[in-house]
């Protein structure tokens, strides 16, 4: 069961457009903080978000939360971000 639990997508990687003004980057970080309290900024344009608690709290899948964040970012700030969902922060998945 622990192996199955580790494969569940729980990390959202968000990439903002290059040369995004710092103020807009901060707003994206704040918006992601509305989704999950565990947000790690990777300046100048990326963010990692731990979704473990958010999945249960929002009763949603990781993919759905990623879609919601993209829509909110476009509608609030006019920024089209790229969102990736995976099981870990490690690029190898181990």
N, CA and C of each residue as an Amber inpcrd file, in Angstrom:
protein
   282
   0.8140000  -1.1920000   0.0000000   0.0000000   0.0000000   0.0000000
   0.8570000   1.2550000   0.0000000   1.9870000   1.2600000   0.7190000
   2.8430000   2.4330000   0.7360000   3.3510000   2.7450000  -0.6600000
   3.6450000   1.7370000  -1.4630000   4.0770000   1.9570000  -2.8390000
   2.9980000   2.6230000  -3.6600000   1.7410000   2.2120000  -3.4730000
   0.6320000   2.8310000  -4.1890000   0.4500000   4.2820000  -3.7630000
   0.5950000   4.5400000  -2.4840000   0.4190000   5.8900000  -1.9620000
   1.4840000   6.8260000  -2.5290000   2.7110000   6.3400000  -2.7050000
   3.7810000   7.1830000  -3.2300000   3.5500000   7.5470000  -4.6920000
   2.8080000   6.7480000  -5.4350000   2.5720000   7.0140000  -6.8500000
   1.4540000   8.0300000  -7.0940000   0.6810000   8.3250000  -6.0840000
  -0.4100000   9.2910000  -6.2360000   0.2070000  10.6670000  -6.4790000
  -0.2340000  11.3670000  -7.5250000   0.3220000  12.6910000  -7.7960000
   0.0180000  13.6680000  -6.6630000   1.0640000  14.1690000  -6.0320000
   0.8560000  15.0700000  -4.9100000   1.6660000  16.3640000  -5.0230000
   2.4390000  16.5310000  -6.0720000   3.2440000  17.7380000  -6.2280000
   2.8530000  18.4360000  -7.5220000   2.5810000  19.7320000  -7.4140000
   2.2810000  20.5330000  -8.5840000   3.5000000  21.4170000  -8.8680000
   3.9760000  21.3610000 -10.0900000   5.0800000  22.2240000 -10.5150000
   4.4870000  23.2740000 -11.4430000   4.6370000  24.5330000 -11.0730000
   4.0770000  25.6320000 -11.8550000   5.2300000  26.4380000 -12.4510000
   5.1500000  26.6760000 -13.7430000   6.1580000  27.4820000 -14.4360000
   5.4680000  28.7030000 -15.0300000   5.9130000  29.8730000 -14.5890000
   5.3870000  31.1350000 -15.1130000   6.1610000  31.5270000 -16.3740000
   5.6040000  32.4450000 -17.1690000   6.3270000  32.9100000 -18.3500000
   7.6560000  33.5690000 -17.9620000   8.6320000  33.4850000 -18.8550000
   9.9120000  34.1470000 -18.6230000   9.7140000  35.6440000 -18.5230000
  10.5910000  36.2980000 -17.7990000  10.5780000  37.7600000 -17.6270000
   9.2950000  38.2760000 -16.9800000   8.6710000  37.4460000 -16.1750000
   7.4770000  37.8700000 -15.4490000   7.9000000  38.8820000 -14.3840000
   7.2340000  40.0370000 -14.3100000   7.5810000  41.0150000 -13.2720000
   7.4560000  40.3910000 -11.8760000   8.3340000  40.8160000 -10.9810000
   8.3780000  40.2530000  -9.6300000   7.0340000  40.3680000  -8.9050000
   6.3440000  41.4810000  -9.0810000   5.0540000  41.6800000  -8.4150000
   4.0330000  40.6330000  -8.8730000   4.0020000  40.3240000 -10.1570000
   3.0750000  39.2980000 -10.6500000   3.4770000  37.9130000 -10.1570000
   4.7690000  37.6570000 -10.0850000   5.2440000  36.3750000  -9.5370000
   4.7600000  36.2270000  -8.0880000   4.8530000  37.2890000  -7.2980000
   4.3680000  37.2430000  -5.9130000   2.8710000  36.9660000  -5.8580000
   2.1310000  37.5570000  -6.7810000   0.6820000  37.3170000  -6.8000000
   0.3650000  35.8620000  -7.1280000   1.1240000  35.2800000  -8.0410000
   0.9400000  33.8560000  -8.3580000   1.2370000  33.0240000  -7.1210000
   2.2980000  33.3540000  -6.3900000   2.6220000  32.6370000  -5.1500000
   1.4870000  32.7450000  -4.1390000   0.9360000  33.9360000  -3.9820000
  -0.1790000  34.1250000  -3.0430000  -1.3910000  33.3100000  -3.4660000
  -1.6570000  33.2860000  -4.7510000  -2.7910000  32.5060000  -5.2630000
  -2.5970000  31.0200000  -4.9850000  -1.3920000  30.5250000  -5.1800000
  -1.1080000  29.1170000  -4.8880000  -1.2340000  28.8460000  -3.3920000
  -0.9270000  29.8490000  -2.5690000  -1.1020000  29.7150000  -1.1250000
  -2.5560000  29.5610000  -0.7210000  -3.4740000  30.0170000  -1.5690000
  -4.9060000  29.8010000  -1.3200000  -5.2650000  28.3370000  -1.5120000
  -4.4870000  27.6500000  -2.3100000  -4.7390000  26.2440000  -2.6160000
  -4.1160000  25.3320000  -1.5670000  -2.8750000  25.6220000  -1.1950000
  -2.1320000  24.7750000  -0.2650000  -1.2170000  25.6450000   0.5880000
  -1.0550000  25.3110000   1.8640000  -0.1440000  26.0840000   2.7010000
   1.3260000  25.7630000   2.4400000   1.5940000  24.7220000   1.6580000
   2.9710000  24.3030000   1.4050000   3.3490000  24.6740000  -0.0220000
   3.9350000  25.8710000  -0.1610000   4.3290000  26.4230000  -1.4560000
   5.8100000  26.7750000  -1.3840000   6.5780000  26.2910000  -2.3500000
   8.0060000  26.5840000  -2.3900000   8.3220000  27.3620000  -3.6610000
   8.7300000  28.6150000  -3.4910000   9.1070000  29.4500000  -4.6320000
  10.4400000  28.9750000  -5.1910000  10.5310000  28.9250000  -6.5080000
  11.7700000  28.6040000  -7.2100000  12.0340000  29.7460000  -8.1990000
  12.4500000  30.9140000  -7.6750000  12.6210000  32.0800000  -8.5290000
  13.5920000  31.8030000  -9.6770000  13.4170000  32.4530000 -10.7930000
  12.5510000  33.6030000 -10.9640000  11.1620000  33.2720000 -11.4930000
  10.8990000  32.0180000 -11.9610000   9.6010000  31.7920000 -12.6070000
   8.9000000  30.4900000 -12.2400000   9.3850000  29.7430000 -11.2740000
   8.7800000  28.4420000 -10.9840000   8.3360000  28.3410000  -9.5260000
   7.4600000  27.3740000  -9.2740000   6.9160000  27.1470000  -7.9310000
   6.6040000  25.6620000  -7.7880000   6.8600000  25.1080000  -6.6140000
   6.4120000  23.7610000  -6.2660000   5.3320000  23.8780000  -5.1980000
   4.2810000  23.0630000  -5.3340000   3.1690000  23.0860000  -4.3760000
   2.8970000  21.6550000  -3.9330000   2.9380000  21.4190000  -2.6230000
   2.6040000  20.1070000  -2.0680000   1.0840000  20.0330000  -1.9500000
   0.4950000  19.0780000  -2.6410000  -0.9680000  18.9700000  -2.7060000
  -1.5740000  17.9430000  -1.7530000  -0.7530000  17.2780000  -0.9440000
  -1.2890000  16.1900000  -0.1180000  -2.5090000  16.6030000   0.6940000
  -2.4360000  17.6890000   1.4190000  -3.5810000  18.1360000   2.2030000
  -4.6630000  18.7690000   1.3480000  -4.2610000  19.4320000   0.2770000
  -5.2110000  20.1380000  -0.5880000  -6.1560000  19.1720000  -1.3000000
  -5.6730000  17.9900000  -1.6560000  -6.5270000  17.0250000  -2.3610000
  -7.7330000  16.6580000  -1.5060000  -7.4740000  16.3770000  -0.2490000
  -8.5730000  16.0070000   0.6550000  -9.4410000  17.2270000   0.9790000
  -8.8120000  18.3510000   1.2810000  -9.5410000  19.5620000   1.6610000
 -10.4910000  20.0110000   0.5540000 -10.0150000  20.0250000  -0.6880000
 -10.8250000  20.4850000  -1.8070000 -11.6380000  19.3610000  -2.4600000
 -11.4460000  18.1340000  -1.9960000 -12.1440000  16.9740000  -2.5520000
 -12.0290000  16.9510000  -4.0780000 -10.7850000  17.0690000  -4.5380000
 -10.5360000  17.1380000  -5.9750000  -9.2900000  16.3390000  -6.3240000
  -9.1230000  16.0750000  -7.6010000  -7.9040000  15.4160000  -8.0700000
  -6.8210000  16.4720000  -8.2880000  -5.5850000  16.0230000  -8.3590000
  -4.4740000  16.9340000  -8.6180000  -4.6330000  17.6070000  -9.9810000
  -5.0660000  16.8560000 -10.9710000  -5.2580000  17.4260000 -12.3120000
  -6.3140000  18.5250000 -12.2900000  -7.3850000  18.2930000 -11.5560000
  -8.4340000  19.3170000 -11.4630000  -7.8970000  20.5820000 -10.7930000
  -7.1260000  20.4220000  -9.7110000  -6.5670000  21.5910000  -9.0380000
  -5.6090000  22.3440000  -9.9630000  -4.8600000  21.6150000 -10.7700000
  -3.9830000  22.2610000 -11.7490000  -4.7720000  23.0650000 -12.7610000
  -5.8710000  22.5090000 -13.2540000  -6.7310000  23.2300000 -14.2050000
  -7.3210000  24.4870000 -13.5690000  -7.7730000  24.3640000 -12.3330000
  -8.3410000  25.5060000 -11.6250000  -7.3020000  26.6140000 -11.4810000
  -6.0740000  26.2520000 -11.1210000  -5.0370000  27.2600000 -10.9420000
  -4.6970000  27.9480000 -12.2550000  -4.6440000  27.2120000 -13.3430000
  -4.3760000  27.8400000 -14.6520000  -5.4800000  28.8200000 -15.0020000
  -6.7280000  28.4080000 -14.8330000  -7.8490000  29.3020000 -15.1470000
  -7.8550000  30.5520000 -14.2670000  -7.6040000  30.3840000 -12.9840000
  -7.5760000  31.5310000 -12.0760000  -6.4480000  32.5000000 -12.4420000
  -5.2990000  31.9610000 -12.7780000  -4.1510000  32.8100000 -13.0960000
  -4.4060000  33.6000000 -14.3740000  -5.0050000  32.9650000 -15.3610000
  -5.3250000  33.6730000 -16.6070000  -6.3980000  34.7220000 -16.3460000
  -7.4440000  34.3520000 -15.6180000  -8.5500000  35.2940000 -15.4240000
  -8.1790000  36.4450000 -14.4920000  -7.3920000  36.2040000 -13.4620000
  -7.0330000  37.2580000 -12.5070000  -5.9040000  38.1610000 -13.0110000
  -4.8840000  37.5510000 -13.6430000  -3.6630000  38.2940000 -13.9490000
  -3.2810000  38.2910000 -15.4270000  -4.0090000  37.5580000 -16.2480000
  -3.6610000  37.4850000 -17.6610000  -2.3900000  36.7060000 -17.9190000
  -2.0270000  35.8140000 -17.0060000  -0.7980000  35.0310000 -17.1080000
  -1.1580000  33.5740000 -17.3720000  -0.6260000  33.0230000 -18.4490000
  -0.8390000  31.6040000 -18.7470000   0.3490000  30.8170000 -18.2110000
   0.1330000  30.0950000 -17.1210000   1.1980000  29.2970000 -16.5120000
   1.1340000  27.8690000 -17.0290000   2.2490000  27.1760000 -16.9300000
   2.2950000  25.7440000 -17.2470000   2.2620000  24.9900000 -15.9350000
   1.4740000  23.9330000 -15.9000000   1.3070000  23.1570000 -14.6720000
   1.6290000  21.6990000 -14.9490000   2.4860000  21.1280000 -14.1200000
   2.7930000  19.7000000 -14.1750000   2.4690000  19.0810000 -12.8310000
   1.9850000  17.8630000 -12.8520000   1.6120000  17.1530000 -11.6290000
   2.4170000  15.8600000 -11.5790000   2.9730000  15.5450000 -10.4080000
   3.7460000  14.3110000 -10.2680000   3.7160000  13.7920000  -8.8480000
   4.2940000  12.6110000  -8.6530000   4.2610000  11.9700000  -7.3440000
   5.2820000  12.5310000  -6.3450000   6.3650000  13.1420000  -6.8240000
   7.4130000  13.6510000  -5.9350000   8.0110000  14.9200000  -6.5170000
   8.8610000  15.5600000  -5.7080000   9.6120000  16.7120000  -6.2020000
  10.8590000  16.2660000  -6.9550000  11.2090000  15.0170000  -6.8060000
  12.3890000  14.4600000  -7.4460000  12.0730000  14.1550000  -8.9070000
  12.8550000  14.7000000  -9.8690000  12.5490000  14.4610000 -11.2820000
  12.6120000  12.9960000 -11.7020000  13.3210000  12.1560000 -10.9410000
  13.4050000  10.7420000 -11.2830000  12.2240000   9.9620000 -10.7400000
  11.4820000  10.5820000  -9.8100000  10.3180000   9.9200000  -9.2340000
  10.6350000   8.9130000  -8.1650000  11.8960000   8.8510000  -7.7110000
  12.2600000   7.8860000  -6.6710000  12.4320000   8.5320000  -5.3330000
